[in-house]
PDB file of C-alpha atoms in Angstrom:
ATOM      1  CA  MET A 539      13.296  17.367 -13.013  1.00  0.00           C
ATOM      2  CA  GLU A 540      15.408  16.994  -9.881  1.00  0.00           C
ATOM      3  CA  ILE A 541      16.511  13.449  -9.025  1.00  0.00           C
ATOM      4  CA  SER A 542      17.285  12.699  -5.380  1.00  0.00           C
ATOM      5  CA  GLY A 543      20.574  11.143  -4.344  1.00  0.00           C
ATOM      6  CA  GLU A 544      18.738   8.143  -2.898  1.00  0.00           C
ATOM      7  CA  MET A 545      17.105   7.412  -6.246  1.00  0.00           C
ATOM      8  CA  MET A 546      20.338   7.914  -8.200  1.00  0.00           C
ATOM      9  CA  GLY A 547      22.036   5.354  -5.972  1.00  0.00           C
ATOM     10  CA  CYS A 548      19.207   2.844  -6.006  1.00  0.00           C
ATOM     11  CA  LYS A 549      20.309  -0.651  -7.084  1.00  0.00           C
ATOM     12  CA  SER A 550      16.840  -1.885  -8.050  1.00  0.00           C
ATOM     13  CA  LYS A 551      15.497  -1.764 -11.595  1.00  0.00           C
ATOM     14  CA  ILE A 552      14.885   1.971 -11.830  1.00  0.00           C
ATOM     15  CA  ALA A 553      15.767   3.980 -14.911  1.00  0.00           C
ATOM     16  CA  VAL A 554      16.459   7.659 -14.296  1.00  0.00           C
ATOM     17  CA  VAL A 555      15.499   9.928 -17.193  1.00  0.00           C
ATOM     18  CA  MET A 556      16.081  13.678 -17.104  1.00  0.00           C
ATOM     19  CA  ALA A 557      13.543  16.045 -18.634  1.00  0.00           C
ATOM     20  CA  LYS A 558      12.661  19.734 -18.387  1.00  0.00           C
ATOM     21  CA  PRO A 559       9.046  20.518 -17.406  1.00  0.00           C
ATOM     22  CA  ASN A 560       8.947  23.366 -19.925  1.00  0.00           C
ATOM     23  CA  GLU A 561       9.730  21.061 -22.873  1.00  0.00           C
ATOM     24  CA  ILE A 562       6.778  18.881 -23.854  1.00  0.00           C
ATOM     25  CA  GLN A 563       8.743  16.809 -26.360  1.00  0.00           C
ATOM     26  CA  GLY A 564      11.355  15.964 -23.752  1.00  0.00           C
ATOM     27  CA  LEU A 565       8.640  14.950 -21.312  1.00  0.00           C
ATOM     28  CA  MET A 566       7.065  12.699 -23.943  1.00  0.00           C
ATOM     29  CA  GLU A 567      10.398  10.989 -24.500  1.00  0.00           C
ATOM     30  CA  ALA A 568      10.744  10.473 -20.742  1.00  0.00           C
ATOM     31  CA  PHE A 569       7.214   9.049 -20.467  1.00  0.00           C
ATOM     32  CA  ASP A 570       7.516   6.787 -23.525  1.00  0.00           C
ATOM     33  CA  GLY A 571       6.923   3.162 -22.544  1.00  0.00           C
ATOM     34  CA  CYS A 572       5.309   4.081 -19.200  1.00  0.00           C
ATOM     35  CA  CYS A 573       1.688   3.121 -18.600  1.00  0.00           C
ATOM     36  CA  GLY A 574       1.234   5.683 -15.839  1.00  0.00           C
ATOM     37  CA  VAL A 575       2.675   8.984 -14.622  1.00  0.00           C
ATOM     38  CA  PHE A 576       2.760  10.343 -11.073  1.00  0.00           C
ATOM     39  CA  HIS A 577       3.208  14.112 -11.265  1.00  0.00           C
ATOM     40  CA  THR A 578       4.370  14.814  -7.703  1.00  0.00           C
ATOM     41  CA  SER A 579       6.863  17.605  -8.278  1.00  0.00           C
ATOM     42  CA  SER A 580       6.661  21.087  -6.844  1.00  0.00           C
ATOM     43  CA  VAL A 581       8.465  24.150  -8.154  1.00  0.00           C
ATOM     44  CA  ALA A 582      11.641  24.935  -6.227  1.00  0.00           C
ATOM     45  CA  ASP A 583      12.842  28.452  -5.490  1.00  0.00           C
ATOM     46  CA  PRO A 584      15.496  29.156  -8.178  1.00  0.00           C
ATOM     47  CA  ALA A 585      17.288  31.510  -5.789  1.00  0.00           C
ATOM     48  CA  GLY A 586      17.607  28.784  -3.182  1.00  0.00           C
ATOM     49  CA  LEU A 587      15.620  30.751  -0.618  1.00  0.00           C
ATOM     50  CA  SER A 588      12.937  29.500   1.778  1.00  0.00           C
ATOM     51  CA  GLY A 589       9.856  30.938   0.200  1.00  0.00           C
ATOM     52  CA  TYR A 590       7.375  30.676  -2.628  1.00  0.00           C
ATOM     53  CA  SER A 591       6.547  33.651  -4.832  1.00  0.00           C
ATOM     54  CA  LYS A 592       3.690  34.568  -7.152  1.00  0.00           C
ATOM     55  CA  SER A 593       5.920  33.894 -10.151  1.00  0.00           C
ATOM     56  CA  MET A 594       6.575  30.394  -8.826  1.00  0.00           C
ATOM     57  CA  ALA A 595       2.832  29.825  -8.697  1.00  0.00           C
ATOM     58  CA  GLU A 596       2.646  30.689 -12.387  1.00  0.00           C
ATOM     59  CA  MET A 597       5.541  28.320 -13.095  1.00  0.00           C
ATOM     60  CA  GLU A 598       3.748  25.556 -11.182  1.00  0.00           C
ATOM     61  CA  GLY A 599       0.659  25.950 -13.335  1.00  0.00           C
ATOM     62  CA  LYS A 600       2.636  25.965 -16.586  1.00  0.00           C
ATOM     63  CA  ALA A 601       4.636  22.890 -15.605  1.00  0.00           C
ATOM     64  CA  SER A 602       1.421  21.025 -14.814  1.00  0.00           C
ATOM     65  CA  GLU A 603      -0.019  22.017 -18.197  1.00  0.00           C
ATOM     66  CA  ASN A 604       3.055  20.702 -20.007  1.00  0.00           C
ATOM     67  CA  VAL A 605       3.117  17.429 -18.086  1.00  0.00           C
ATOM     68  CA  MET A 606      -0.566  16.803 -18.773  1.00  0.00           C
ATOM     69  CA  LYS A 607      -0.152  17.539 -22.484  1.00  0.00           C
ATOM     70  CA  ALA A 608       2.846  15.213 -22.646  1.00  0.00           C
ATOM     71  CA  CYS A 609       0.874  12.461 -20.890  1.00  0.00           C
ATOM     72  CA  ALA A 610      -2.049  12.854 -23.274  1.00  0.00           C
ATOM     73  CA  ARG A 611       0.248  12.753 -26.323  1.00  0.00           C
ATOM     74  CA  THR A 612       2.274   9.722 -25.207  1.00  0.00           C
ATOM     75  CA  PRO A 613       0.522   6.568 -26.517  1.00  0.00           C
ATOM     76  CA  SER A 614       1.776   4.281 -23.735  1.00  0.00           C
ATOM     77  CA  VAL A 615       0.464   6.491 -20.906  1.00  0.00           C
ATOM     78  CA  LYS A 616      -2.994   5.354 -19.793  1.00  0.00           C
ATOM     79  CA  HIS A 617      -3.305   6.970 -16.369  1.00  0.00           C
ATOM     80  CA  CYS A 618      -1.966  10.044 -14.556  1.00  0.00           C
ATOM     81  CA  VAL A 619      -2.050  10.887 -10.846  1.00  0.00           C
ATOM     82  CA  LEU A 620      -1.353  14.513  -9.913  1.00  0.00           C
ATOM     83  CA  THR A 621      -0.311  15.518  -6.399  1.00  0.00           C
ATOM     84  CA  SER A 622      -2.203  18.717  -5.635  1.00  0.00           C
ATOM     85  CA  SER A 623      -2.727  20.039  -2.097  1.00  0.00           C
ATOM     86  CA  LEU A 624      -5.400  20.414   0.524  1.00  0.00           C
ATOM     87  CA  LEU A 625      -4.728  24.125   0.096  1.00  0.00           C
ATOM     88  CA  ALA A 626      -6.488  23.878  -3.261  1.00  0.00           C
ATOM     89  CA  CYS A 627      -9.677  23.035  -1.338  1.00  0.00           C
ATOM     90  CA  ILE A 628      -9.860  25.104   1.835  1.00  0.00           C
ATOM     91  CA  TRP A 629      -9.220  28.781   0.987  1.00  0.00           C
ATOM     92  CA  ARG A 630     -12.716  29.945   0.138  1.00  0.00           C
ATOM     93  CA  ASP A 631     -14.390  33.351   0.428  1.00  0.00           C
ATOM     94  CA  ASN A 632     -14.885  35.171   3.705  1.00  0.00           C
ATOM     95  CA  SER A 633     -18.643  34.550   3.892  1.00  0.00           C
ATOM     96  CA  GLN A 634     -17.945  31.518   6.037  1.00  0.00           C
ATOM     97  CA  TYR A 635     -21.359  31.483   7.630  1.00  0.00           C
ATOM     98  CA  GLU A 636     -22.793  30.724   4.167  1.00  0.00           C
ATOM     99  CA  LEU A 637     -20.460  27.774   3.519  1.00  0.00           C
ATOM    100  CA  PRO A 638     -21.333  24.176   4.447  1.00  0.00           C
ATOM    101  CA  PRO A 639     -19.302  22.966   7.438  1.00  0.00           C
ATOM    102  CA  LEU A 640     -18.044  19.835   5.637  1.00  0.00           C
ATOM    103  CA  VAL A 641     -14.903  20.321   3.530  1.00  0.00           C
ATOM    104  CA  ASN A 642     -14.255  17.446   1.156  1.00  0.00           C
ATOM    105  CA  HIS A 643     -13.048  16.626  -2.368  1.00  0.00           C
ATOM    106  CA  ASN A 644     -15.825  18.714  -3.911  1.00  0.00           C
ATOM    107  CA  CYS A 645     -14.486  21.967  -2.426  1.00  0.00           C
ATOM    108  CA  TRP A 646     -12.244  24.358  -4.325  1.00  0.00           C
ATOM    109  CA  SER A 647     -10.207  27.300  -3.081  1.00  0.00           C
ATOM    110  CA  ASN A 648     -10.972  30.758  -4.421  1.00  0.00           C
ATOM    111  CA  GLU A 649      -8.203  32.079  -6.665  1.00  0.00           C
ATOM    112  CA  SER A 650      -8.929  35.751  -5.913  1.00  0.00           C
ATOM    113  CA  LEU A 651      -8.822  35.079  -2.181  1.00  0.00           C
ATOM    114  CA  CYS A 652      -5.438  33.348  -2.519  1.00  0.00           C
ATOM    115  CA  VAL A 653      -4.109  36.374  -4.414  1.00  0.00           C
ATOM    116  CA  ASP A 654      -5.547  38.839  -1.864  1.00  0.00           C
ATOM    117  CA  LYS A 655      -3.974  36.948   1.029  1.00  0.00           C
ATOM    118  CA  LYS A 656      -0.724  36.356  -0.922  1.00  0.00           C
ATOM    119  CA  LEU A 657      -1.072  32.610  -0.446  1.00  0.00           C
ATOM    120  CA  TRP A 658       1.207  31.836  -3.361  1.00  0.00           C
ATOM    121  CA  TYR A 659       1.749  28.143  -2.595  1.00  0.00           C
ATOM    122  CA  ALA A 660      -1.999  27.583  -2.405  1.00  0.00           C
ATOM    123  CA  LEU A 661      -2.383  29.553  -5.633  1.00  0.00           C
ATOM    124  CA  GLY A 662       0.277  27.467  -7.369  1.00  0.00           C
ATOM    125  CA  LYS A 663      -1.339  24.179  -6.404  1.00  0.00           C
ATOM    126  CA  LEU A 664      -4.766  25.511  -7.352  1.00  0.00           C
ATOM    127  CA  LYS A 665      -3.543  26.635 -10.773  1.00  0.00           C
ATOM    128  CA  ALA A 666      -1.708  23.354 -11.339  1.00  0.00           C
ATOM    129  CA  GLU A 667      -4.759  21.260 -10.531  1.00  0.00           C
ATOM    130  CA  LYS A 668      -7.221  23.438 -12.437  1.00  0.00           C
ATOM    131  CA  VAL A 669      -5.161  23.361 -15.617  1.00  0.00           C
ATOM    132  CA  ALA A 670      -4.610  19.617 -15.222  1.00  0.00           C
ATOM    133  CA  TRP A 671      -8.355  18.990 -15.185  1.00  0.00           C
ATOM    134  CA  LYS A 672      -8.812  21.325 -18.158  1.00  0.00           C
ATOM    135  CA  ILE A 673      -6.232  19.457 -20.250  1.00  0.00           C
ATOM    136  CA  ALA A 674      -7.560  16.077 -19.122  1.00  0.00           C
ATOM    137  CA  GLU A 675     -11.049  16.988 -20.322  1.00  0.00           C
ATOM    138  CA  GLU A 676      -9.864  18.471 -23.607  1.00  0.00           C
ATOM    139  CA  MET A 677      -7.457  15.659 -24.466  1.00  0.00           C
ATOM    140  CA  SER A 678      -9.308  12.675 -22.899  1.00  0.00           C
ATOM    141  CA  LEU A 679      -6.580  11.995 -20.328  1.00  0.00           C
ATOM    142  CA  ASN A 680      -7.463   9.615 -17.490  1.00  0.00           C
ATOM    143  CA  LEU A 681      -6.566  11.760 -14.481  1.00  0.00           C
ATOM    144  CA  THR A 682      -7.036  11.663 -10.722  1.00  0.00           C
ATOM    145  CA  THR A 683      -5.697  14.161  -8.188  1.00  0.00           C
ATOM    146  CA  ILE A 684      -4.676  13.713  -4.562  1.00  0.00           C
ATOM    147  CA  CYS A 685      -4.861  16.733  -2.245  1.00  0.00           C
ATOM    148  CA  PRO A 686      -2.680  16.103   0.831  1.00  0.00           C
ATOM    149  CA  GLY A 687      -2.383  18.184   3.942  1.00  0.00           C
ATOM    150  CA  LEU A 688       1.018  19.397   5.168  1.00  0.00           C
ATOM    151  CA  ILE A 689       3.380  16.522   4.364  1.00  0.00           C
ATOM    152  CA  THR A 690       5.306  15.244   7.391  1.00  0.00           C
ATOM    153  CA  GLY A 691       7.398  12.242   8.424  1.00  0.00           C
ATOM    154  CA  HIS A 692      10.910  10.953   7.679  1.00  0.00           C
ATOM    155  CA  GLU A 693      12.464  14.418   8.037  1.00  0.00           C
ATOM    156  CA  PHE A 694      10.362  15.576   5.096  1.00  0.00           C
ATOM    157  CA  SER A 695      10.090  19.166   6.320  1.00  0.00           C
ATOM    158  CA  TYR A 696      13.862  19.463   6.759  1.00  0.00           C
ATOM    159  CA  ARG A 697      14.532  18.148   3.267  1.00  0.00           C
ATOM    160  CA  ASN A 698      11.769  20.276   1.745  1.00  0.00           C
ATOM    161  CA  PRO A 699      11.770  23.529   3.742  1.00  0.00           C
ATOM    162  CA  THR A 700      10.375  25.681   0.927  1.00  0.00           C
ATOM    163  CA  ALA A 701       7.195  23.633   0.574  1.00  0.00           C
ATOM    164  CA  THR A 702       6.745  23.286   4.340  1.00  0.00           C
ATOM    165  CA  ILE A 703       7.162  26.993   5.100  1.00  0.00           C
ATOM    166  CA  ALA A 704       5.061  28.018   2.108  1.00  0.00           C
ATOM    167  CA  TYR A 705       2.245  25.636   3.100  1.00  0.00           C
ATOM    168  CA  LEU A 706       2.090  27.124   6.582  1.00  0.00           C
ATOM    169  CA  LYS A 707       1.422  30.672   5.434  1.00  0.00           C
ATOM    170  CA  GLY A 708      -1.988  31.319   6.946  1.00  0.00           C
ATOM    171  CA  ALA A 709      -1.500  28.449   9.400  1.00  0.00           C
ATOM    172  CA  GLN A 710      -3.089  30.324  12.316  1.00  0.00           C
ATOM    173  CA  GLU A 711      -6.295  30.886  10.370  1.00  0.00           C
ATOM    174  CA  MET A 712      -6.332  27.255   9.171  1.00  0.00           C
ATOM    175  CA  TYR A 713      -5.830  26.079  12.754  1.00  0.00           C
ATOM    176  CA  ALA A 714      -8.606  28.309  14.107  1.00  0.00           C
ATOM    177  CA  ASN A 715     -11.050  27.023  11.487  1.00  0.00           C
ATOM    178  CA  GLY A 716     -10.193  23.326  11.988  1.00  0.00           C
ATOM    179  CA  LEU A 717      -8.532  23.106   8.554  1.00  0.00           C
ATOM    180  CA  LEU A 718      -4.866  22.513   9.433  1.00  0.00           C
ATOM    181  CA  ALA A 719      -4.151  18.872   8.643  1.00  0.00           C
ATOM    182  CA  THR A 720      -1.029  16.773   8.047  1.00  0.00           C
ATOM    183  CA  ALA A 721      -0.304  13.738   5.885  1.00  0.00           C
ATOM    184  CA  ASP A 722       2.521  11.333   6.665  1.00  0.00           C
ATOM    185  CA  VAL A 723       4.652  10.874   3.544  1.00  0.00           C
ATOM    186  CA  ARG A 724       4.445   7.063   3.821  1.00  0.00           C
ATOM    187  CA  ARG A 725       0.677   7.103   4.012  1.00  0.00           C
ATOM    188  CA  LEU A 726       0.598   9.528   1.107  1.00  0.00           C
ATOM    189  CA  ALA A 727       2.714   7.129  -0.961  1.00  0.00           C
ATOM    190  CA  GLU A 728       0.248   4.333  -0.181  1.00  0.00           C
ATOM    191  CA  ALA A 729      -2.581   6.612  -1.276  1.00  0.00           C
ATOM    192  CA  HIS A 730      -0.916   7.208  -4.636  1.00  0.00           C
ATOM    193  CA  VAL A 731      -0.480   3.489  -5.212  1.00  0.00           C
ATOM    194  CA  SER A 732      -4.057   2.733  -4.191  1.00  0.00           C
ATOM    195  CA  VAL A 733      -5.503   5.393  -6.467  1.00  0.00           C
ATOM    196  CA  PHE A 734      -3.337   4.340  -9.402  1.00  0.00           C
ATOM    197  CA  GLU A 735      -4.260   0.657  -9.022  1.00  0.00           C
ATOM    198  CA  ALA A 736      -7.947   1.530  -8.762  1.00  0.00           C
ATOM    199  CA  MET A 737      -7.739   3.633 -11.921  1.00  0.00           C
ATOM    200  CA  LYS A 738      -6.982   0.464 -13.867  1.00  0.00           C
ATOM    201  CA  THR A 739     -10.459  -0.831 -13.056  1.00  0.00           C
ATOM    202  CA  THR A 740     -12.084   2.617 -13.325  1.00  0.00           C
ATOM    203  CA  THR A 741     -12.989   2.568  -9.616  1.00  0.00           C
ATOM    204  CA  ALA A 742     -10.837   5.653  -8.923  1.00  0.00           C
ATOM    205  CA  PHE A 743     -11.909   8.989 -10.299  1.00  0.00           C
ATOM    206  CA  GLY A 744     -11.855  12.716  -9.562  1.00  0.00           C
ATOM    207  CA  ARG A 745     -10.202  14.240  -6.516  1.00  0.00           C
ATOM    208  CA  TYR A 746      -9.117  12.722  -3.192  1.00  0.00           C
ATOM    209  CA  ILE A 747      -8.302  14.552   0.031  1.00  0.00           C
ATOM    210  CA  CYS A 748      -5.487  12.909   2.003  1.00  0.00           C
ATOM    211  CA  PHE A 749      -4.631  13.535   5.661  1.00  0.00           C
ATOM    212  CA  ASP A 750      -4.095  11.468   8.789  1.00  0.00           C
ATOM    213  CA  ARG A 751      -4.211  14.148  11.481  1.00  0.00           C
ATOM    214  CA  VAL A 752      -6.087  17.394  12.041  1.00  0.00           C
ATOM    215  CA  ILE A 753      -4.396  19.856  14.418  1.00  0.00           C
ATOM    216  CA  GLN A 754      -7.184  20.821  16.812  1.00  0.00           C
ATOM    217  CA  CYS A 755      -5.614  21.781  20.143  1.00  0.00           C
ATOM    218  CA  GLU A 756      -2.580  23.520  21.630  1.00  0.00           C
ATOM    219  CA  ASP A 757      -0.819  20.241  22.464  1.00  0.00           C
ATOM    220  CA  GLU A 758      -1.150  19.013  18.864  1.00  0.00           C
ATOM    221  CA  ALA A 759       0.063  22.370  17.565  1.00  0.00           C
ATOM    222  CA  GLU A 760       3.096  22.216  19.855  1.00  0.00           C
ATOM    223  CA  LYS A 761       3.896  18.653  18.762  1.00  0.00           C
ATOM    224  CA  LEU A 762       3.714  19.620  15.090  1.00  0.00           C
ATOM    225  CA  ALA A 763       5.871  22.697  15.701  1.00  0.00           C
ATOM    226  CA  ASP A 764       8.521  20.501  17.327  1.00  0.00           C
ATOM    227  CA  GLU A 765       8.389  18.059  14.399  1.00  0.00           C
ATOM    228  CA  ILE A 766       9.061  20.720  11.791  1.00  0.00           C
ATOM    229  CA  GLY A 767      11.273  23.001  13.873  1.00  0.00           C
ATOM    230  CA  ILE A 768       9.209  26.179  14.227  1.00  0.00           C
ATOM    231  CA  LEU A 769       7.668  28.107  17.107  1.00  0.00           C
ATOM    232  CA  ARG A 770       4.244  26.900  18.292  1.00  0.00           C
ATOM    233  CA  ASN A 771       2.661  30.344  17.970  1.00  0.00           C
ATOM    234  CA  LYS A 772       3.429  30.266  14.241  1.00  0.00           C
ATOM    235  CA  ILE A 773       0.760  27.550  14.080  1.00  0.00           C
ATOM    236  CA  SER A 774      -1.783  28.262  16.790  1.00  0.00           C
ATOM    237  CA  GLY A 775      -1.163  31.969  17.482  1.00  0.00           C
ATOM    238  CA  ASN A 776      -4.129  33.491  19.269  1.00  0.00           C
ATOM    239  CA  SER A 777      -7.230  31.628  18.080  1.00  0.00           C
ATOM    240  CA  SER A 778      -9.472  34.340  19.487  1.00  0.00           C
ATOM    241  CA  ASP A 779      -8.242  36.588  16.682  1.00  0.00           C
ATOM    242  CA  PHE A 780     -10.559  34.748  14.313  1.00  0.00           C
ATOM    243  CA  VAL A 781     -14.310  35.121  14.258  1.00  0.00           C
ATOM    244  CA  PHE A 782     -15.181  31.547  13.313  1.00  0.00           C
ATOM    245  CA  PRO A 783     -13.081  29.135  15.431  1.00  0.00           C
ATOM    246  CA  ASN A 784     -13.219  25.450  14.408  1.00  0.00           C
ATOM    247  CA  CYS A 785     -16.257  25.933  12.202  1.00  0.00           C
ATOM    248  CA  PHE A 786     -15.321  23.392   9.528  1.00  0.00           C
ATOM    249  CA  GLU A 787     -14.833  19.639   9.388  1.00  0.00           C
ATOM    250  CA  LEU A 788     -12.396  17.997   6.988  1.00  0.00           C
ATOM    251  CA  SER A 789     -13.396  14.723   5.341  1.00  0.00           C
ATOM    252  CA  ASN A 790     -11.141  12.173   3.619  1.00  0.00           C
ATOM    253  CA  LYS A 791     -13.855   9.530   3.513  1.00  0.00           C
ATOM    254  CA  LYS A 792     -13.623   9.047  -0.248  1.00  0.00           C
ATOM    255  CA  LEU A 793      -9.923   8.142  -0.077  1.00  0.00           C
ATOM    256  CA  ALA A 794     -10.289   6.076   3.104  1.00  0.00           C
ATOM    257  CA  ASN A 795     -12.976   3.931   1.477  1.00  0.00           C
ATOM    258  CA  LEU A 796     -10.874   3.430  -1.653  1.00  0.00           C
ATOM    259  CA  MET A 797      -7.719   2.515   0.265  1.00  0.00           C
ATOM    260  CA  SER A 798      -9.540   0.034   2.479  1.00  0.00           C
ATOM    261  CA  ARG A 799     -10.658  -1.815  -0.648  1.00  0.00           C
ATOM    262  CA  THR A 800      -7.436  -1.676  -2.657  1.00  0.00           C
ATOM    263  CA  LEU A 801      -5.049  -2.468   0.216  1.00  0.00           C
ATOM    264  CA  ARG A 802      -7.264  -5.343   1.360  1.00  0.00           C
ATOM    265  CA  SER A 803      -7.175  -6.715  -2.176  1.00  0.00           C
ATOM    266  CA  CYS A 804      -3.376  -6.402  -2.344  1.00  0.00           C
ATOM    267  CA  TYR A 805      -2.914  -8.245   0.960  1.00  0.00           C
ATOM    268  CA  ALA A 806      -5.293 -10.985  -0.182  1.00  0.00           C
ATOM    269  CA  GLU A 807      -3.185 -11.571  -3.306  1.00  0.00           C
ATOM    270  CA  SER A 808       0.122 -11.700  -1.431  1.00  0.00           C
TER     271      SER A 808
END
């Protein structure tokens, strides 16, 4: 696991424990004494290049499997929150006219489609989440997953160029279909806390889609491009190239309802 410089230098009561995601025993030792685990990591390119390959997608799935098994085998761990991706929800088959227009937490991407389009980052997140749910069911692990859009804010894209560039593969098609959304990293952090707190009272369950902005016009596409340092046409391109422009509607209602309850409760106690 990679530990950021900010965390290493933190003066608050944080213990930094190193563990390898391919060693279950080491993960168990790291998790020992913790009541909850947030599995937020994403596989980094071992060559240090800006990209995400098919082999990395396989690594992502295996790492998720190991983390889930370690959580389930660690007696102190009661809850686990996995950071998946909106990409694990939106890449469905090409028969779009047969699909319902609402895209929410019940939707899953199609693995074959991700392979055909070489959407390796989407494939990695899909594999990671699928195997997490499989292990959770088999080993009675209390799991929830959060599926954020493209993570932005606080120079996130500049510090995490691999994930940002990999997420945006297929961006023009996502934009044309109304499925390109972003999630501010601070809001995403609040979502993780809200979901974790609600898990303690069994009011949080299943999957949650997280986003705060859907890119729906040229001005919004240009603003996003400026934020992450790419050309606008990499996002919007020529929307007329796609047969079904803006035919879907993203919904994060499940998460919004949960956060309104949990954050209100937190403020009331403070």
